[in-house]
Amino acid sequence: MNTAIAKRRARWWNRVRRSWWGYVFVSPWVFLYLIFGLYPLLLSFFLTFFTYSFPNPANQTFVGVGNWIQGITDPLFWKSVGNIGVNQVIFIGLKNGLGLLFAVLLSRIGFGARILRTIYFLPVITSTVVLMTIADNMVAPGGHIQRWMSDVGLIHEWIFWKSQEGLPMLVLALINTWKWFGISTVILLAGIYGIDKRLYEAAAVDGANDSQMFMVITLPMLRPQLFFLLVIDVINGLQMFTEVFSIGFDVYGGIRNQALTPVLYLYAQAFDRSNVGYASTLGLLLAIMIAALTALQFKFVRSDPEV
Amino acid sequence: MKKPLTFSQVANYLILIGGAIFVIYPFVYMVMNSFKTGAEIMNAPTSLPNKPTLIGYTGVFEKLNVGRLFVNSLFLSGTVTLLNTTLSAVGAYAFAKIPFPGRNQIFGFMLLTMMIPGILFLIPSYIMLYNIGWVGRFEALIIPSAVSVFSIFLIRQFMIGIPNELIEAARIDGGSEPVIFVRVIMPLIRPALATVAILTFMGSWNDFFGPLLYLNKPEQWTLQLGLLQFRGTVPGENAEQIWALTTLITVPIIVFYFFMQEQFIKAFANVSLSK
């Protein structure tokens, strides 16, 4: 009995010795993750049960689930969730719709497809702060876009979009569509190039026209790419911060908090009001929502078992 | 024989070229305005510069130590990219090709951590780095990014395609694992390394939030933070400097992009295929 265990142990030890380099090679990630990943996560969870003001950590008092109750009932937090929800529905629909349109059109032309694709991708690689500075200038009252709209008679007076009811999140969604649709185009175009040409030939023999082919072949075959884009968009989009901050809204999202996003609110709580415990709670609430949405997508939208 | 263009092809091109103009125009607008005076930007923002001037650029160089900001940005992005690509490749090799006890468990745990939204780390990381005295130091932005799950995962997916026989042969010849990694693996995974390097460099160069939180001394600012210094309270204030600085930030990455466009686009396409 003992010898059997000893033998097993010896064999195990042998494997460990042979695979020693495996441990060495993964150790940078393991150590860095324990220190800069797991520890902050636990700390964050711990902090949600305290009030903790930043420069003086000594003012730490236990409040139980107080922060959680405050978060769940905080109208400003829900306002920010509503704002980002509206923004993302518009943004995700437009960005991927436009991306799909341009990918399909690009797949139908030969000459010039590469240079056009390169151009559409330009805003994707450019810094958000720079693009928001340009956009801020162009959409401002009296800016380039409004002058043009006024010239063609679409508007009759300058629109102060940052303070007008309902506009900030819509305008930000349009600007972000401009910045990001190129990535959908590139990914969907790669997907279209990967579709077996014989499917289209067979459909042509059966007398299908272009739009029928699109609905029956192209769209279903692009489900993995569309699913991927949707998952990534939801995870990234709900964490929007830099856009709002760098286009010049204050940390409470401007007039009537119209541009307040959850991360902006969290930033305001942590670095403006120094409510670190409460900000941690908001972060966890947001993370739970993102995780739940991602799980829902995997359950209902998922394209096939392999993806 | 060239086939004549059909109506639908002409329509395709019109939409596509329209889209391209729409995408490029703001960049042209930016560069154009960077060569004007503030008054000209206000009065004639959409026309070509009447008398091209460098007043915006000289204004930027007077107010900011642009060379320093550029070096800071480059140092930060370069160090992060080098460390992240190397350490992630090494980790990916272990996960893909060295069977060791506990490997699958560690890998599974790693994939799980990918699902956690980054926002959760923001505050606790700040507190932790504040307590160890890294706020105001480059380490705060370099060390936590020295290796990442995302890079490990991308490189591992690529490495799995390398035949095991190749590595076994090298092992039988007496090569130790680090030697095999450098001599056999590295040359074979260049495309994956390029992908990870491009994505990491871009992310770091364009990062705004990280430097905003951690680099609070002017001599540490990156180009992105420099831009904040010109933000006025009155619309149109500092306009010439703003356009000059945005042009300065954007041009290097666009030049780099046009030379490496295939790699850039592949880098993003690879990400979607590896899922």
PDB file of N, CA, C and O in Angstrom, chain B residues 197-267:
ATOM      1  N   ALA B 197       1.982  42.687 -30.623  1.00  0.00           N
ATOM      2  CA  ALA B 197       2.764  43.909 -30.464  1.00  0.00           C
ATOM      3  C   ALA B 197       1.975  45.113 -30.979  1.00  0.00           C
ATOM      4  O   ALA B 197       1.928  46.153 -30.318  1.00  0.00           O
ATOM      5  N   ILE B 198       1.337  44.974 -32.131  1.00  0.00           N
ATOM      6  CA  ILE B 198       0.582  46.104 -32.695  1.00  0.00           C
ATOM      7  C   ILE B 198      -0.576  46.491 -31.780  1.00  0.00           C
ATOM      8  O   ILE B 198      -0.774  47.660 -31.451  1.00  0.00           O
ATOM      9  N   LEU B 199      -1.332  45.487 -31.333  1.00  0.00           N
ATOM     10  CA  LEU B 199      -2.495  45.801 -30.484  1.00  0.00           C
ATOM     11  C   LEU B 199      -2.050  46.433 -29.172  1.00  0.00           C
ATOM     12  O   LEU B 199      -2.661  47.396 -28.693  1.00  0.00           O
ATOM     13  N   THR B 200      -0.971  45.913 -28.588  1.00  0.00           N
ATOM     14  CA  THR B 200      -0.507  46.450 -27.309  1.00  0.00           C
ATOM     15  C   THR B 200       0.014  47.875 -27.480  1.00  0.00           C
ATOM     16  O   THR B 200      -0.301  48.768 -26.692  1.00  0.00           O
ATOM     17  N   PHE B 201       0.808  48.072 -28.529  1.00  0.00           N
ATOM     18  CA  PHE B 201       1.386  49.400 -28.737  1.00  0.00           C
ATOM     19  C   PHE B 201       0.295  50.444 -28.953  1.00  0.00           C
ATOM     20  O   PHE B 201       0.316  51.515 -28.339  1.00  0.00           O
ATOM     21  N   MET B 202      -0.668  50.087 -29.807  1.00  0.00           N
ATOM     22  CA  MET B 202      -1.758  51.015 -30.084  1.00  0.00           C
ATOM     23  C   MET B 202      -2.547  51.352 -28.828  1.00  0.00           C
ATOM     24  O   MET B 202      -2.869  52.503 -28.562  1.00  0.00           O
ATOM     25  N   GLY B 203      -2.871  50.318 -28.073  1.00  0.00           N
ATOM     26  CA  GLY B 203      -3.650  50.521 -26.855  1.00  0.00           C
ATOM     27  C   GLY B 203      -2.921  51.439 -25.900  1.00  0.00           C
ATOM     28  O   GLY B 203      -3.501  52.345 -25.304  1.00  0.00           O
ATOM     29  N   SER B 204      -1.614  51.230 -25.779  1.00  0.00           N
ATOM     30  CA  SER B 204      -0.829  51.986 -24.831  1.00  0.00           C
ATOM     31  C   SER B 204      -0.619  53.419 -25.330  1.00  0.00           C
ATOM     32  O   SER B 204      -0.727  54.386 -24.574  1.00  0.00           O
ATOM     33  N   TRP B 205      -0.310  53.582 -26.597  1.00  0.00           N
ATOM     34  CA  TRP B 205      -0.085  54.916 -27.176  1.00  0.00           C
ATOM     35  C   TRP B 205      -1.346  55.775 -27.070  1.00  0.00           C
ATOM     36  O   TRP B 205      -1.284  56.962 -26.780  1.00  0.00           O
ATOM     37  N   ASN B 206      -2.495  55.156 -27.306  1.00  0.00           N
ATOM     38  CA  ASN B 206      -3.751  55.903 -27.285  1.00  0.00           C
ATOM     39  C   ASN B 206      -4.396  55.958 -25.904  1.00  0.00           C
ATOM     40  O   ASN B 206      -5.445  56.555 -25.747  1.00  0.00           O
ATOM     41  N   ASP B 207      -3.785  55.322 -24.926  1.00  0.00           N
ATOM     42  CA  ASP B 207      -4.393  55.270 -23.595  1.00  0.00           C
ATOM     43  C   ASP B 207      -4.446  56.675 -22.992  1.00  0.00           C
ATOM     44  O   ASP B 207      -3.504  57.448 -23.070  1.00  0.00           O
ATOM     45  N   PHE B 208      -5.575  56.971 -22.393  1.00  0.00           N
ATOM     46  CA  PHE B 208      -5.770  58.283 -21.807  1.00  0.00           C
ATOM     47  C   PHE B 208      -6.036  58.162 -20.311  1.00  0.00           C
ATOM     48  O   PHE B 208      -5.491  58.886 -19.492  1.00  0.00           O
ATOM     49  N   PHE B 209      -6.858  57.184 -19.976  1.00  0.00           N
ATOM     50  CA  PHE B 209      -7.315  57.025 -18.607  1.00  0.00           C
ATOM     51  C   PHE B 209      -6.155  56.690 -17.658  1.00  0.00           C
ATOM     52  O   PHE B 209      -6.013  57.288 -16.594  1.00  0.00           O
ATOM     53  N   GLY B 210      -5.327  55.734 -18.045  1.00  0.00           N
ATOM     54  CA  GLY B 210      -4.201  55.310 -17.208  1.00  0.00           C
ATOM     55  C   GLY B 210      -3.280  56.479 -16.875  1.00  0.00           C
ATOM     56  O   GLY B 210      -3.090  56.816 -15.694  1.00  0.00           O
ATOM     57  N   PRO B 211      -2.722  57.155 -17.890  1.00  0.00           N
ATOM     58  CA  PRO B 211      -1.864  58.312 -17.604  1.00  0.00           C
ATOM     59  C   PRO B 211      -2.591  59.390 -16.806  1.00  0.00           C
ATOM     60  O   PRO B 211      -2.001  60.028 -15.939  1.00  0.00           O
ATOM     61  N   LEU B 212      -3.882  59.587 -17.072  1.00  0.00           N
ATOM     62  CA  LEU B 212      -4.647  60.596 -16.335  1.00  0.00           C
ATOM     63  C   LEU B 212      -4.639  60.296 -14.844  1.00  0.00           C
ATOM     64  O   LEU B 212      -4.506  61.188 -14.007  1.00  0.00           O
ATOM     65  N   LEU B 213      -4.769  59.004 -14.497  1.00  0.00           N
ATOM     66  CA  LEU B 213      -4.812  58.638 -13.088  1.00  0.00           C
ATOM     67  C   LEU B 213      -3.433  58.651 -12.447  1.00  0.00           C
ATOM     68  O   LEU B 213      -3.283  59.073 -11.316  1.00  0.00           O
ATOM     69  N   TYR B 214      -2.430  58.140 -13.169  1.00  0.00           N
ATOM     70  CA  TYR B 214      -1.172  57.841 -12.491  1.00  0.00           C
ATOM     71  C   TYR B 214      -0.033  58.818 -12.747  1.00  0.00           C
ATOM     72  O   TYR B 214       0.902  58.892 -11.968  1.00  0.00           O
ATOM     73  N   LEU B 215      -0.065  59.538 -13.888  1.00  0.00           N
ATOM     74  CA  LEU B 215       1.073  60.413 -14.179  1.00  0.00           C
ATOM     75  C   LEU B 215       0.683  61.844 -13.887  1.00  0.00           C
ATOM     76  O   LEU B 215       0.161  62.552 -14.729  1.00  0.00           O
ATOM     77  N   ASN B 216       0.914  62.280 -12.657  1.00  0.00           N
ATOM     78  CA  ASN B 216       0.400  63.587 -12.283  1.00  0.00           C
ATOM     79  C   ASN B 216       1.437  64.697 -12.305  1.00  0.00           C
ATOM     80  O   ASN B 216       1.128  65.843 -12.019  1.00  0.00           O
ATOM     81  N   LYS B 217       2.694  64.369 -12.641  1.00  0.00           N
ATOM     82  CA  LYS B 217       3.691  65.452 -12.744  1.00  0.00           C
ATOM     83  C   LYS B 217       3.884  65.829 -14.203  1.00  0.00           C
ATOM     84  O   LYS B 217       3.994  64.949 -15.053  1.00  0.00           O
ATOM     85  N   PRO B 218       3.943  67.150 -14.494  1.00  0.00           N
ATOM     86  CA  PRO B 218       4.044  67.582 -15.900  1.00  0.00           C
ATOM     87  C   PRO B 218       5.194  66.915 -16.649  1.00  0.00           C
ATOM     88  O   PRO B 218       5.073  66.663 -17.839  1.00  0.00           O
ATOM     89  N   GLU B 219       6.307  66.626 -15.964  1.00  0.00           N
ATOM     90  CA  GLU B 219       7.433  66.033 -16.705  1.00  0.00           C
ATOM     91  C   GLU B 219       7.176  64.568 -17.070  1.00  0.00           C
ATOM     92  O   GLU B 219       7.956  63.974 -17.791  1.00  0.00           O
ATOM     93  N   GLN B 220       6.063  64.007 -16.575  1.00  0.00           N
ATOM     94  CA  GLN B 220       5.746  62.622 -16.927  1.00  0.00           C
ATOM     95  C   GLN B 220       4.623  62.518 -17.947  1.00  0.00           C
ATOM     96  O   GLN B 220       4.330  61.434 -18.425  1.00  0.00           O
ATOM     97  N   TRP B 221       3.988  63.645 -18.257  1.00  0.00           N
ATOM     98  CA  TRP B 221       2.820  63.600 -19.125  1.00  0.00           C
ATOM     99  C   TRP B 221       3.114  62.917 -20.453  1.00  0.00           C
ATOM    100  O   TRP B 221       4.219  62.992 -20.986  1.00  0.00           O
ATOM    101  N   THR B 222       2.086  62.272 -20.989  1.00  0.00           N
ATOM    102  CA  THR B 222       2.172  61.736 -22.340  1.00  0.00           C
ATOM    103  C   THR B 222       1.511  62.735 -23.281  1.00  0.00           C
ATOM    104  O   THR B 222       0.877  63.700 -22.838  1.00  0.00           O
ATOM    105  N   LEU B 223       1.659  62.497 -24.585  1.00  0.00           N
ATOM    106  CA  LEU B 223       1.075  63.407 -25.576  1.00  0.00           C
ATOM    107  C   LEU B 223      -0.420  63.582 -25.344  1.00  0.00           C
ATOM    108  O   LEU B 223      -0.959  64.672 -25.477  1.00  0.00           O
ATOM    109  N   GLN B 224      -1.092  62.472 -25.011  1.00  0.00           N
ATOM    110  CA  GLN B 224      -2.544  62.529 -24.824  1.00  0.00           C
ATOM    111  C   GLN B 224      -2.924  63.496 -23.705  1.00  0.00           C
ATOM    112  O   GLN B 224      -3.898  64.221 -23.803  1.00  0.00           O
ATOM    113  N   LEU B 225      -2.118  63.489 -22.630  1.00  0.00           N
ATOM    114  CA  LEU B 225      -2.435  64.370 -21.511  1.00  0.00           C
ATOM    115  C   LEU B 225      -2.129  65.824 -21.858  1.00  0.00           C
ATOM    116  O   LEU B 225      -2.799  66.740 -21.377  1.00  0.00           O
ATOM    117  N   GLY B 226      -1.128  66.024 -22.705  1.00  0.00           N
ATOM    118  CA  GLY B 226      -0.766  67.375 -23.120  1.00  0.00           C
ATOM    119  C   GLY B 226      -1.953  68.107 -23.715  1.00  0.00           C
ATOM    120  O   GLY B 226      -2.154  69.304 -23.503  1.00  0.00           O
ATOM    121  N   LEU B 227      -2.765  67.343 -24.439  1.00  0.00           N
ATOM    122  CA  LEU B 227      -3.934  67.921 -25.099  1.00  0.00           C
ATOM    123  C   LEU B 227      -4.877  68.606 -24.105  1.00  0.00           C
ATOM    124  O   LEU B 227      -5.494  69.625 -24.414  1.00  0.00           O
ATOM    125  N   LEU B 228      -4.981  68.023 -22.914  1.00  0.00           N
ATOM    126  CA  LEU B 228      -5.893  68.587 -21.912  1.00  0.00           C
ATOM    127  C   LEU B 228      -5.496  70.004 -21.519  1.00  0.00           C
ATOM    128  O   LEU B 228      -6.330  70.797 -21.105  1.00  0.00           O
ATOM    129  N   GLN B 229      -4.200  70.316 -21.627  1.00  0.00           N
ATOM    130  CA  GLN B 229      -3.714  71.623 -21.194  1.00  0.00           C
ATOM    131  C   GLN B 229      -4.255  72.761 -22.049  1.00  0.00           C
ATOM    132  O   GLN B 229      -4.236  73.907 -21.648  1.00  0.00           O
ATOM    133  N   PHE B 230      -4.711  72.423 -23.262  1.00  0.00           N
ATOM    134  CA  PHE B 230      -5.180  73.488 -24.150  1.00  0.00           C
ATOM    135  C   PHE B 230      -6.689  73.607 -24.152  1.00  0.00           C
ATOM    136  O   PHE B 230      -7.257  74.382 -24.896  1.00  0.00           O
ATOM    137  N   ARG B 231      -7.307  72.768 -23.340  1.00  0.00           N
ATOM    138  CA  ARG B 231      -8.759  72.836 -23.348  1.00  0.00           C
ATOM    139  C   ARG B 231      -9.197  74.112 -22.640  1.00  0.00           C
ATOM    140  O   ARG B 231      -8.928  74.305 -21.461  1.00  0.00           O
ATOM    141  N   GLY B 232      -9.834  74.998 -23.367  1.00  0.00           N
ATOM    142  CA  GLY B 232     -10.244  76.260 -22.771  1.00  0.00           C
ATOM    143  C   GLY B 232     -11.670  76.208 -22.288  1.00  0.00           C
ATOM    144  O   GLY B 232     -12.358  75.207 -22.453  1.00  0.00           O
ATOM    145  N   THR B 233     -12.108  77.282 -21.686  1.00  0.00           N
ATOM    146  CA  THR B 233     -13.498  77.340 -21.246  1.00  0.00           C
ATOM    147  C   THR B 233     -14.368  77.988 -22.311  1.00  0.00           C
ATOM    148  O   THR B 233     -15.558  77.784 -22.368  1.00  0.00           O
ATOM    149  N   VAL B 234     -13.732  78.802 -23.169  1.00  0.00           N
ATOM    150  CA  VAL B 234     -14.466  79.478 -24.242  1.00  0.00           C
ATOM    151  C   VAL B 234     -14.244  78.679 -25.525  1.00  0.00           C
ATOM    152  O   VAL B 234     -13.107  78.321 -25.823  1.00  0.00           O
ATOM    153  N   PRO B 235     -15.321  78.397 -26.283  1.00  0.00           N
ATOM    154  CA  PRO B 235     -15.107  77.674 -27.539  1.00  0.00           C
ATOM    155  C   PRO B 235     -14.197  78.493 -28.447  1.00  0.00           C
ATOM    156  O   PRO B 235     -14.322  79.713 -28.536  1.00  0.00           O
ATOM    157  N   GLY B 236     -13.266  77.815 -29.080  1.00  0.00           N
ATOM    158  CA  GLY B 236     -12.374  78.514 -29.991  1.00  0.00           C
ATOM    159  C   GLY B 236     -11.078  78.971 -29.336  1.00  0.00           C
ATOM    160  O   GLY B 236     -10.132  79.331 -30.001  1.00  0.00           O
ATOM    161  N   GLU B 237     -11.023  78.904 -27.994  1.00  0.00           N
ATOM    162  CA  GLU B 237      -9.803  79.279 -27.288  1.00  0.00           C
ATOM    163  C   GLU B 237      -8.701  78.274 -27.628  1.00  0.00           C
ATOM    164  O   GLU B 237      -8.947  77.066 -27.685  1.00  0.00           O
ATOM    165  N   ASN B 238      -7.499  78.763 -27.844  1.00  0.00           N
ATOM    166  CA  ASN B 238      -6.356  77.905 -28.141  1.00  0.00           C
ATOM    167  C   ASN B 238      -6.549  77.032 -29.369  1.00  0.00           C
ATOM    168  O   ASN B 238      -5.895  76.007 -29.513  1.00  0.00           O
ATOM    169  N   ALA B 239      -7.464  77.389 -30.256  1.00  0.00           N
ATOM    170  CA  ALA B 239      -7.804  76.502 -31.357  1.00  0.00           C
ATOM    171  C   ALA B 239      -6.576  76.111 -32.167  1.00  0.00           C
ATOM    172  O   ALA B 239      -6.388  74.944 -32.499  1.00  0.00           O
ATOM    173  N   GLU B 240      -5.703  77.103 -32.448  1.00  0.00           N
ATOM    174  CA  GLU B 240      -4.574  76.777 -33.326  1.00  0.00           C
ATOM    175  C   GLU B 240      -3.627  75.775 -32.665  1.00  0.00           C
ATOM    176  O   GLU B 240      -3.124  74.867 -33.310  1.00  0.00           O
ATOM    177  N   GLN B 241      -3.434  75.921 -31.325  1.00  0.00           N
ATOM    178  CA  GLN B 241      -2.567  74.947 -30.651  1.00  0.00           C
ATOM    179  C   GLN B 241      -3.210  73.562 -30.609  1.00  0.00           C
ATOM    180  O   GLN B 241      -2.538  72.548 -30.755  1.00  0.00           O
ATOM    181  N   ILE B 242      -4.536  73.534 -30.379  1.00  0.00           N
ATOM    182  CA  ILE B 242      -5.217  72.236 -30.302  1.00  0.00           C
ATOM    183  C   ILE B 242      -5.054  71.483 -31.614  1.00  0.00           C
ATOM    184  O   ILE B 242      -4.689  70.301 -31.627  1.00  0.00           O
ATOM    185  N   TRP B 243      -5.284  72.172 -32.734  1.00  0.00           N
ATOM    186  CA  TRP B 243      -5.160  71.462 -34.015  1.00  0.00           C
ATOM    187  C   TRP B 243      -3.727  71.037 -34.284  1.00  0.00           C
ATOM    188  O   TRP B 243      -3.480  69.963 -34.830  1.00  0.00           O
ATOM    189  N   ALA B 244      -2.775  71.872 -33.876  1.00  0.00           N
ATOM    190  CA  ALA B 244      -1.373  71.503 -34.101  1.00  0.00           C
ATOM    191  C   ALA B 244      -1.012  70.260 -33.291  1.00  0.00           C
ATOM    192  O   ALA B 244      -0.386  69.323 -33.806  1.00  0.00           O
ATOM    193  N   LEU B 245      -1.445  70.233 -32.022  1.00  0.00           N
ATOM    194  CA  LEU B 245      -1.058  69.097 -31.178  1.00  0.00           C
ATOM    195  C   LEU B 245      -1.778  67.809 -31.596  1.00  0.00           C
ATOM    196  O   LEU B 245      -1.167  66.740 -31.624  1.00  0.00           O
ATOM    197  N   THR B 246      -3.072  67.891 -31.948  1.00  0.00           N
ATOM    198  CA  THR B 246      -3.736  66.675 -32.397  1.00  0.00           C
ATOM    199  C   THR B 246      -3.058  66.137 -33.660  1.00  0.00           C
ATOM    200  O   THR B 246      -2.909  64.923 -33.822  1.00  0.00           O
ATOM    201  N   THR B 247      -2.620  67.052 -34.536  1.00  0.00           N
ATOM    202  CA  THR B 247      -1.913  66.600 -35.735  1.00  0.00           C
ATOM    203  C   THR B 247      -0.610  65.908 -35.337  1.00  0.00           C
ATOM    204  O   THR B 247      -0.277  64.827 -35.856  1.00  0.00           O
ATOM    205  N   LEU B 248       0.118  66.504 -34.388  1.00  0.00           N
ATOM    206  CA  LEU B 248       1.383  65.906 -33.948  1.00  0.00           C
ATOM    207  C   LEU B 248       1.178  64.524 -33.340  1.00  0.00           C
ATOM    208  O   LEU B 248       2.009  63.628 -33.499  1.00  0.00           O
ATOM    209  N   ILE B 249       0.087  64.342 -32.596  1.00  0.00           N
ATOM    210  CA  ILE B 249      -0.160  63.035 -31.969  1.00  0.00           C
ATOM    211  C   ILE B 249      -0.537  61.999 -33.019  1.00  0.00           C
ATOM    212  O   ILE B 249      -0.139  60.845 -32.951  1.00  0.00           O
ATOM    213  N   THR B 250      -1.321  62.433 -34.003  1.00  0.00           N
ATOM    214  CA  THR B 250      -1.931  61.480 -34.919  1.00  0.00           C
ATOM    215  C   THR B 250      -1.001  61.056 -36.055  1.00  0.00           C
ATOM    216  O   THR B 250      -1.018  59.896 -36.460  1.00  0.00           O
ATOM    217  N   VAL B 251      -0.204  62.012 -36.545  1.00  0.00           N
ATOM    218  CA  VAL B 251       0.592  61.697 -37.730  1.00  0.00           C
ATOM    219  C   VAL B 251       1.519  60.477 -37.552  1.00  0.00           C
ATOM    220  O   VAL B 251       1.535  59.601 -38.413  1.00  0.00           O
ATOM    221  N   PRO B 252       2.265  60.362 -36.424  1.00  0.00           N
ATOM    222  CA  PRO B 252       3.152  59.183 -36.335  1.00  0.00           C
ATOM    223  C   PRO B 252       2.391  57.860 -36.471  1.00  0.00           C
ATOM    224  O   PRO B 252       2.826  56.956 -37.185  1.00  0.00           O
ATOM    225  N   ILE B 253       1.235  57.764 -35.804  1.00  0.00           N
ATOM    226  CA  ILE B 253       0.541  56.478 -35.823  1.00  0.00           C
ATOM    227  C   ILE B 253      -0.077  56.225 -37.200  1.00  0.00           C
ATOM    228  O   ILE B 253      -0.128  55.087 -37.671  1.00  0.00           O
ATOM    229  N   ILE B 254      -0.475  57.296 -37.895  1.00  0.00           N
ATOM    230  CA  ILE B 254      -1.034  57.101 -39.238  1.00  0.00           C
ATOM    231  C   ILE B 254       0.055  56.674 -40.221  1.00  0.00           C
ATOM    232  O   ILE B 254      -0.153  55.764 -41.032  1.00  0.00           O
ATOM    233  N   VAL B 255       1.226  57.286 -40.109  1.00  0.00           N
ATOM    234  CA  VAL B 255       2.336  56.895 -40.993  1.00  0.00           C
ATOM    235  C   VAL B 255       2.680  55.426 -40.751  1.00  0.00           C
ATOM    236  O   VAL B 255       2.778  54.613 -41.683  1.00  0.00           O
ATOM    237  N   PHE B 256       2.829  55.079 -39.490  1.00  0.00           N
ATOM    238  CA  PHE B 256       3.111  53.702 -39.089  1.00  0.00           C
ATOM    239  C   PHE B 256       2.029  52.772 -39.641  1.00  0.00           C
ATOM    240  O   PHE B 256       2.316  51.705 -40.198  1.00  0.00           O
ATOM    241  N   TYR B 257       0.790  53.207 -39.552  1.00  0.00           N
ATOM    242  CA  TYR B 257      -0.340  52.401 -40.015  1.00  0.00           C
ATOM    243  C   TYR B 257      -0.282  52.185 -41.525  1.00  0.00           C
ATOM    244  O   TYR B 257      -0.476  51.074 -42.006  1.00  0.00           O
ATOM    245  N   PHE B 258       0.025  53.257 -42.285  1.00  0.00           N
ATOM    246  CA  PHE B 258       0.023  53.071 -43.730  1.00  0.00           C
ATOM    247  C   PHE B 258       1.142  52.153 -44.193  1.00  0.00           C
ATOM    248  O   PHE B 258       0.987  51.429 -45.173  1.00  0.00           O
ATOM    249  N   PHE B 259       2.255  52.126 -43.454  1.00  0.00           N
ATOM    250  CA  PHE B 259       3.312  51.197 -43.834  1.00  0.00           C
ATOM    251  C   PHE B 259       2.981  49.763 -43.437  1.00  0.00           C
ATOM    252  O   PHE B 259       3.399  48.818 -44.085  1.00  0.00           O
ATOM    253  N   MET B 260       2.246  49.604 -42.338  1.00  0.00           N
ATOM    254  CA  MET B 260       2.002  48.261 -41.801  1.00  0.00           C
ATOM    255  C   MET B 260       0.523  47.894 -41.905  1.00  0.00           C
ATOM    256  O   MET B 260       0.036  47.092 -41.126  1.00  0.00           O
ATOM    257  N   GLN B 261      -0.207  48.470 -42.867  1.00  0.00           N
ATOM    258  CA  GLN B 261      -1.663  48.311 -42.836  1.00  0.00           C
ATOM    259  C   GLN B 261      -2.105  46.850 -42.869  1.00  0.00           C
ATOM    260  O   GLN B 261      -3.043  46.480 -42.167  1.00  0.00           O
ATOM    261  N   GLU B 262      -1.411  46.031 -43.673  1.00  0.00           N
ATOM    262  CA  GLU B 262      -1.824  44.623 -43.732  1.00  0.00           C
ATOM    263  C   GLU B 262      -1.751  43.984 -42.346  1.00  0.00           C
ATOM    264  O   GLU B 262      -2.665  43.290 -41.923  1.00  0.00           O
ATOM    265  N   GLN B 263      -0.622  44.252 -41.637  1.00  0.00           N
ATOM    266  CA  GLN B 263      -0.454  43.667 -40.304  1.00  0.00           C
ATOM    267  C   GLN B 263      -1.497  44.214 -39.324  1.00  0.00           C
ATOM    268  O   GLN B 263      -2.021  43.470 -38.512  1.00  0.00           O
ATOM    269  N   PHE B 264      -1.769  45.511 -39.430  1.00  0.00           N
ATOM    270  CA  PHE B 264      -2.764  46.110 -38.538  1.00  0.00           C
ATOM    271  C   PHE B 264      -4.114  45.422 -38.719  1.00  0.00           C
ATOM    272  O   PHE B 264      -4.751  45.005 -37.765  1.00  0.00           O
ATOM    273  N   ILE B 265      -4.536  45.313 -39.990  1.00  0.00           N
ATOM    274  CA  ILE B 265      -5.867  44.795 -40.243  1.00  0.00           C
ATOM    275  C   ILE B 265      -5.929  43.314 -39.882  1.00  0.00           C
ATOM    276  O   ILE B 265      -6.890  42.849 -39.282  1.00  0.00           O
ATOM    277  N   LYS B 266      -4.838  42.602 -40.189  1.00  0.00           N
ATOM    278  CA  LYS B 266      -4.783  41.185 -39.803  1.00  0.00           C
ATOM    279  C   LYS B 266      -4.837  41.046 -38.285  1.00  0.00           C
ATOM    280  O   LYS B 266      -5.448  40.125 -37.760  1.00  0.00           O
ATOM    281  N   ALA B 267      -4.170  41.976 -37.585  1.00  0.00           N
ATOM    282  CA  ALA B 267      -4.153  41.897 -36.129  1.00  0.00           C
ATOM    283  C   ALA B 267      -5.576  41.883 -35.596  1.00  0.00           C
ATOM    284  O   ALA B 267      -5.919  41.075 -34.733  1.00  0.00           O
TER     285      ALA B 267
END
